[in-house]
Each structure stands twice: as C-alpha cells, then as structure tokens.
C-alpha cells in the first residue's frame, strides 16, 4: 500500500522556513518508507487564492449532485482542493503570526467549505501541523491549535508528533528566512509529525478498505442540508 501526503506551505514569503520544515519531513519519510510514500507540496504563495465570498451557493442539490464553488474557475484554489481530496493525509506548515497561522492559510482554508458542503470530502484524513515562530513562547502552540480547527470542522483527524513525548506537532524556532535549518529539534519534530500523519493515514486507509466504514461521515450527512 502506498500513502500519499499533501504538504501545504502557508508562508507568504520567499525562501521561507515553512518550506524547509515540510521538505525535511518529506525527505526523511521517503527515506524511511521507500516505495510506500508519495507526496506533493503546494506552496500557496505561488498560487492565486481568492477569499470565500460567503455566497452560500456551494453544496448539494436535492437530487444529490454537488454545486461547486462559484470561484471554481476564478483562481487556483480548486486544484489544491482536488489535491487535498486525493491525498491520504495532509501536513500543514505555517509561520506563526500573532500566535495564529498565516492570513494566507486562513484565506485558503475558508475555501474548503465547499468540500464540507459536498458530503465532507476531507473526512477522516489525518492532519498534522508544523508551525515556525521567531520567538520561544511566541504562539506556536496556539497557532497549531487554530490551524487544527477548520480541519476538525471538515471531519479530519488532527494529530501531534509521533514520538514518546506526543506534543501538539512541530515547533520550528526561527525568525529570518532559512534559519530553521539549524533548529535541529524543530526538524526532528517536523519529521515526527509527518510520520504520525503517514502512519495514521496508512491505518485509516487499511481500516477503511477492510471494514467499508470509510464513507461513514459521508453517509451520515444525508439530509442534503448545509449545516
Ligand atoms: C506579521 C507577522 C507576525 C508575526 N508574529 C509572530 C508571533 O506572534 N510570534 C513569533 O514568535 N513570531 C512571529 N513572527 C515571526 C515569524 O513567525 C517567523 O519569522 C517565521 O520564521 C516565519 O516563517 P516563514 O519563513 O515560514 O514565513 C511574525 C512575523 C510576521 C511577518
């Protein structure tokens, strides 16, 4: 079985630390699980991302067909949504901004509402977060938890890192561009978090295949309402 992970780099600046965190984690995963791991990294800063218009049009018709986002053809978001749906798990890397994930993350993640309205297309996908902050106690953990929330609303399974300490994810400690490369423990945590996403994604995939319960969330969302 192969497990496909999508990396979402939510830093708006070039040569960012978030990309280094994801790159390191995925490189090490590929070396640890040869032949079992596929991945793709989306750098949101390179894409055109429009905000959700709150038009409330996306969703499900009474006949069961889906109504796409009205912005489907206006920018690059639909391609990322498709990549999220195709992935078995997601690793988000974000800079910490005022104790929160980046505004780029927030703008993008609101557009996943269309997936929620389309029978929870992200249901049961494991998600881990790698947050990079310039300061110790600068809000890495609040940023991680804030990043989790929209994924929980999408029916995802949020995880921390996978070693014996079981923290909330990864904390990269770096201010200037590229400095996270010298944060040895941050990089270790980045790998551990991605590894936790990978292993849980493998378990969910195998379990869904064995039990047929993979679509439980989708089947239980049967009223056709947009709640
Ligand atoms: C608008 C803004 C807000 C920030 N807020 C925080 C903060 O609350 N806590 C902190 O430790 N660092 C903060 N930083 C520093 C960044 O988190 C830090 O530079 C990080 O390495 C950026 O990651 P990136 O290179 O992936 O973009 C802030 C930076 C900016 C530009």
CSV table of C-alpha atoms and ligand atoms in Angstrom, one decimal:
chain,number,residue,atom,x,y,z
A,1,UNK,CA,0.0,0.0,0.0
A,2,UNK,CA,1.3,3.5,-0.8
A,3,UNK,CA,0.3,6.5,1.3
A,4,UNK,CA,0.1,9.9,-0.4
A,5,UNK,CA,0.6,13.0,1.7
A,6,UNK,CA,0.0,16.6,0.6
A,7,UNK,CA,2.2,19.3,2.1
A,8,UNK,CA,0.5,22.7,2.4
A,9,UNK,CA,3.1,25.5,2.7
A,10,UNK,CA,1.3,28.6,4.0
A,11,UNK,CA,4.1,31.1,4.2
A,12,UNK,CA,3.7,34.2,2.1
A,13,UNK,CA,7.4,34.9,1.8
A,14,UNK,CA,10.2,33.5,-0.4
A,15,UNK,CA,12.9,31.2,0.9
A,16,UNK,CA,10.6,30.5,3.9
A,17,UNK,CA,11.2,28.3,6.9
A,18,UNK,CA,7.9,26.5,6.5
A,19,UNK,CA,9.1,25.0,3.2
A,20,UNK,CA,12.2,23.8,4.9
A,21,UNK,CA,10.2,22.1,7.6
A,22,UNK,CA,8.0,20.3,5.1
A,23,UNK,CA,10.9,19.5,2.8
A,24,UNK,CA,12.9,17.9,5.6
A,25,UNK,CA,10.0,15.9,6.9
A,26,UNK,CA,9.0,14.5,3.5
A,27,UNK,CA,12.6,13.8,2.5
A,28,UNK,CA,13.1,11.7,5.7
A,29,UNK,CA,9.7,10.0,5.2
A,30,UNK,CA,10.7,9.0,1.7
A,31,UNK,CA,14.0,7.5,3.1
A,32,UNK,CA,12.2,5.7,5.9
A,33,UNK,CA,9.4,4.2,3.9
A,34,UNK,CA,10.8,3.6,0.4
A,35,UNK,CA,8.2,2.6,-2.1
A,36,UNK,CA,5.3,3.3,0.3
A,37,UNK,CA,5.3,7.1,0.4
A,38,UNK,CA,4.1,9.5,-2.3
A,39,UNK,CA,3.9,13.3,-1.8
A,40,UNK,CA,3.3,16.6,-3.3
A,41,UNK,CA,3.9,20.1,-1.8
A,42,UNK,CA,1.7,23.0,-2.6
A,43,UNK,CA,3.3,26.4,-1.9
A,44,UNK,CA,0.3,28.7,-1.5
A,45,UNK,CA,2.3,31.8,-2.1
A,46,UNK,CA,2.8,30.8,-5.7
A,47,UNK,CA,-0.9,30.5,-6.4
A,48,UNK,CA,-3.8,32.8,-6.9
A,49,UNK,CA,-6.1,32.5,-3.9
A,50,UNK,CA,-9.3,34.5,-3.7
A,51,UNK,CA,-11.2,34.6,-0.4
A,52,UNK,CA,-14.5,32.8,0.1
A,53,UNK,CA,-17.3,35.2,-0.9
A,54,UNK,CA,-19.7,33.8,1.7
A,55,UNK,CA,-22.3,33.5,-1.1
A,56,UNK,CA,-23.5,30.2,0.4
A,57,UNK,CA,-24.0,28.7,-3.1
A,58,UNK,CA,-21.7,25.7,-2.8
A,59,UNK,CA,-23.3,22.5,-1.6
A,60,UNK,CA,-25.6,19.7,-2.6
A,61,UNK,CA,-28.8,19.8,-4.6
A,62,UNK,CA,-31.8,17.9,-3.6
A,63,UNK,CA,-31.1,15.4,-6.4
A,64,UNK,CA,-27.7,14.6,-4.7
A,65,UNK,CA,-25.5,16.4,-7.2
A,66,UNK,CA,-22.9,18.9,-6.0
A,67,UNK,CA,-22.9,22.6,-6.6
A,68,UNK,CA,-19.3,23.8,-7.0
A,69,UNK,CA,-17.7,27.0,-5.6
A,70,UNK,CA,-18.7,30.0,-7.7
A,71,UNK,CA,-15.0,30.9,-7.8
A,72,UNK,CA,-14.0,27.4,-9.2
A,73,UNK,CA,-12.6,29.0,-12.4
A,74,UNK,CA,-11.5,32.4,-11.0
A,75,UNK,CA,-8.3,31.3,-9.3
A,76,UNK,CA,-6.0,28.3,-8.5
A,77,UNK,CA,-7.8,27.0,-5.4
A,78,UNK,CA,-9.8,24.2,-7.0
A,79,UNK,CA,-6.6,22.4,-8.0
A,80,UNK,CA,-5.4,22.5,-4.4
A,81,UNK,CA,-8.8,21.2,-3.1
A,82,UNK,CA,-8.6,18.3,-5.6
A,83,UNK,CA,-5.1,17.5,-4.3
A,84,UNK,CA,-6.4,17.5,-0.7
A,85,UNK,CA,-9.1,15.1,-1.6
A,86,UNK,CA,-6.7,12.8,-3.5
A,87,UNK,CA,-4.3,12.8,-0.5
A,88,UNK,CA,-4.5,10.2,2.3
A,89,UNK,CA,-3.2,12.8,4.8
A,90,UNK,CA,-2.2,16.5,5.0
A,91,UNK,CA,0.8,18.2,6.6
A,92,UNK,CA,0.4,22.0,7.0
A,93,UNK,CA,3.4,24.2,7.6
A,94,UNK,CA,2.7,27.8,8.6
A,95,UNK,CA,4.6,30.7,10.1
A,96,UNK,CA,3.2,31.9,13.4
A,97,UNK,CA,1.6,35.4,13.0
A,98,UNK,CA,0.4,36.9,16.2
A,99,UNK,CA,0.0,33.5,17.7
A,100,UNK,CA,-2.1,32.3,14.8
A,101,UNK,CA,-1.4,30.6,11.4
A,102,UNK,CA,-0.7,32.9,8.5
A,103,UNK,CA,-3.5,35.0,6.9
A,104,UNK,CA,-2.7,33.1,3.7
A,105,UNK,CA,-3.7,29.9,5.5
A,106,UNK,CA,-6.9,31.4,6.8
A,107,UNK,CA,-7.9,32.8,3.5
A,108,UNK,CA,-7.3,29.5,1.8
A,109,UNK,CA,-8.8,27.2,4.3
A,110,UNK,CA,-12.2,29.0,4.2
A,111,UNK,CA,-12.4,27.8,0.6
A,112,UNK,CA,-12.5,24.2,1.8
A,113,UNK,CA,-16.1,24.9,3.0
A,114,UNK,CA,-17.2,23.7,-0.4
A,115,UNK,CA,-15.7,20.3,0.4
A,116,UNK,CA,-17.6,20.2,3.7
A,117,UNK,CA,-20.7,21.0,1.8
A,118,UNK,CA,-20.0,18.2,-0.7
A,119,UNK,CA,-20.5,15.3,1.8
A,120,UNK,CA,-17.3,16.0,3.8
A,121,UNK,CA,-14.8,15.1,1.1
A,122,UNK,CA,-12.0,15.6,3.6
A,123,UNK,CA,-13.5,13.3,6.2
A,124,UNK,CA,-11.1,11.0,8.1
A,125,UNK,CA,-7.9,12.5,6.7
A,126,UNK,CA,-5.1,12.8,9.2
A,127,UNK,CA,-3.7,16.3,9.5
A,128,UNK,CA,-0.5,17.5,11.3
A,129,UNK,CA,0.8,21.0,11.7
A,130,UNK,CA,4.4,22.4,11.6
A,131,UNK,CA,4.5,25.9,13.0
A,132,UNK,CA,7.5,28.1,12.8
A,133,UNK,CA,7.8,31.1,15.2
A,134,UNK,CA,10.6,33.6,15.7
A,135,UNK,CA,10.2,33.5,19.5
A,136,UNK,CA,10.1,30.9,22.2
A,137,UNK,CA,6.6,31.3,23.7
A,138,UNK,CA,5.7,33.3,20.6
A,139,UNK,CA,2.5,31.4,20.0
A,140,UNK,CA,3.5,28.2,18.1
A,141,UNK,CA,1.1,26.0,20.0
A,142,UNK,CA,-1.9,28.4,19.7
A,143,UNK,CA,-1.1,28.6,16.0
A,144,UNK,CA,-1.1,24.9,15.7
A,145,UNK,CA,-4.4,24.5,17.5
A,146,UNK,CA,-6.0,27.3,15.5
A,147,UNK,CA,-4.8,25.5,12.3
A,148,UNK,CA,-6.5,22.3,13.5
A,149,UNK,CA,-9.9,23.9,14.0
A,150,UNK,CA,-11.1,24.2,10.3
A,151,UNK,CA,-9.8,20.7,9.7
A,152,UNK,CA,-11.9,19.3,12.6
A,153,UNK,CA,-14.9,21.1,11.0
A,154,UNK,CA,-14.0,19.2,7.8
A,155,UNK,CA,-14.1,15.8,9.6
A,156,UNK,CA,-10.3,15.4,9.6
A,157,UNK,CA,-8.3,13.7,12.3
A,158,UNK,CA,-5.7,16.0,13.8
A,159,UNK,CA,-2.5,14.6,15.3
A,160,UNK,CA,0.6,15.8,17.1
A,161,UNK,CA,4.0,14.3,16.7
A,162,UNK,CA,4.5,10.7,17.0
A,163,UNK,CA,7.4,10.0,19.3
A,164,UNK,CA,7.2,9.1,23.0
A,165,UNK,CA,6.6,12.7,24.1
A,166,UNK,CA,3.4,13.2,22.0
A,167,UNK,CA,3.5,17.0,21.6
A,168,UNK,CA,1.0,19.1,19.6
A,169,UNK,CA,3.0,18.9,16.4
A,170,UNK,CA,6.2,20.6,15.3
A,171,UNK,CA,7.6,23.9,16.5
A,172,UNK,CA,10.3,25.4,14.3
A,173,UNK,CA,12.2,28.1,16.1
A,174,UNK,CA,13.5,30.7,13.6
A,175,UNK,CA,13.0,34.3,12.7
A,176,UNK,CA,14.9,35.1,9.5
A,177,UNK,CA,14.5,33.2,6.2
A,178,UNK,CA,16.1,29.8,6.2
A,179,UNK,CA,17.2,29.8,9.9
A,180,UNK,CA,15.1,26.9,10.8
A,181,UNK,CA,17.7,24.7,9.1
A,182,UNK,CA,19.8,25.0,12.2
A,183,UNK,CA,16.9,24.2,14.6
A,184,UNK,CA,17.7,20.5,15.0
A,185,UNK,CA,14.8,19.7,17.4
A,186,UNK,CA,12.3,21.6,15.2
A,187,UNK,CA,13.3,19.5,12.2
A,188,UNK,CA,13.1,16.3,14.3
A,189,UNK,CA,9.5,17.3,15.3
A,190,UNK,CA,8.6,18.1,11.7
A,191,UNK,CA,9.6,14.5,10.7
A,192,UNK,CA,7.8,13.0,13.7
A,193,UNK,CA,4.6,14.9,12.9
A,194,UNK,CA,4.7,13.9,9.3
A,195,UNK,CA,5.4,10.3,10.3
A,196,UNK,CA,2.4,10.4,12.6
A,197,UNK,CA,0.2,11.6,9.7
A,198,UNK,CA,1.7,8.9,7.5
A,199,UNK,CA,1.2,6.0,9.9
A,200,UNK,CA,-2.3,7.1,10.8
A,201,UNK,CA,-3.2,7.6,7.2
A,202,UNK,CA,-2.0,4.0,6.5
A,203,UNK,CA,-4.1,2.7,9.3
A,204,UNK,CA,-7.2,4.6,8.2
A,205,UNK,CA,-6.7,3.5,4.6
A,206,UNK,CA,-6.3,-0.1,5.5
A,207,UNK,CA,-9.1,0.0,8.0
A,208,UNK,CA,-11.5,1.7,5.6
A,209,UNK,CA,-10.7,-1.0,3.0
A,210,UNK,CA,-11.2,-3.8,5.5
A,211,UNK,CA,-14.3,-2.5,7.2
A,212,UNK,CA,-16.1,-0.4,4.5
A,213,UNK,CA,-16.6,2.3,7.1
A,214,UNK,CA,-14.5,4.9,5.2
A,215,UNK,CA,-17.6,6.6,4.0
A,216,UNK,CA,-19.4,6.7,7.4
A,217,UNK,CA,-19.2,10.5,7.7
A,218,UNK,CA,-20.5,11.0,4.2
A,219,UNK,CA,-23.4,8.6,4.5
A,220,UNK,CA,-24.4,10.1,7.8
A,221,UNK,CA,-24.6,13.5,6.2
A,222,UNK,CA,-27.7,12.6,4.3
A,223,UNK,CA,-30.2,15.4,4.8
A,224,UNK,CA,-28.9,17.5,2.0
A,225,UNK,CA,-28.8,20.5,4.2
A,226,UNK,CA,-26.0,22.9,4.5
A,227,UNK,CA,-25.3,23.0,8.2
B,1,LIG,C1,3.0,39.6,10.6
B,1,LIG,C2,4.0,38.8,11.4
B,1,LIG,C3,3.6,38.3,12.6
B,1,LIG,C4,4.4,37.5,13.4
B,1,LIG,N1,4.0,37.1,14.6
B,1,LIG,C5,4.8,36.3,15.3
B,1,LIG,C6,4.4,35.8,16.6
B,1,LIG,O1,3.3,36.1,17.0
B,1,LIG,N2,5.2,35.1,17.3
B,1,LIG,C7,6.5,34.8,16.9
B,1,LIG,O2,7.2,34.1,17.6
B,1,LIG,N3,6.9,35.2,15.6
B,1,LIG,C8,6.1,35.9,14.9
B,1,LIG,N4,6.5,36.3,13.6
B,1,LIG,C9,7.8,35.8,13.1
B,1,LIG,C10,7.6,34.6,12.1
B,1,LIG,O3,6.8,33.6,12.7
B,1,LIG,C11,9.0,34.0,11.8
B,1,LIG,O4,9.7,34.9,11.1
B,1,LIG,C12,8.9,32.7,11.0
B,1,LIG,O5,10.2,32.2,10.8
B,1,LIG,C13,8.3,32.9,9.6
B,1,LIG,O6,8.2,31.7,8.9
B,1,LIG,P1,8.3,31.5,7.3
B,1,LIG,O7,9.8,31.8,7.0
B,1,LIG,O8,7.9,30.1,7.0
B,1,LIG,O9,7.4,32.5,6.7
B,1,LIG,C14,5.7,37.1,12.9
B,1,LIG,C15,6.1,37.6,11.6
B,1,LIG,C16,5.2,38.4,10.8
B,1,LIG,C17,5.7,38.9,9.5
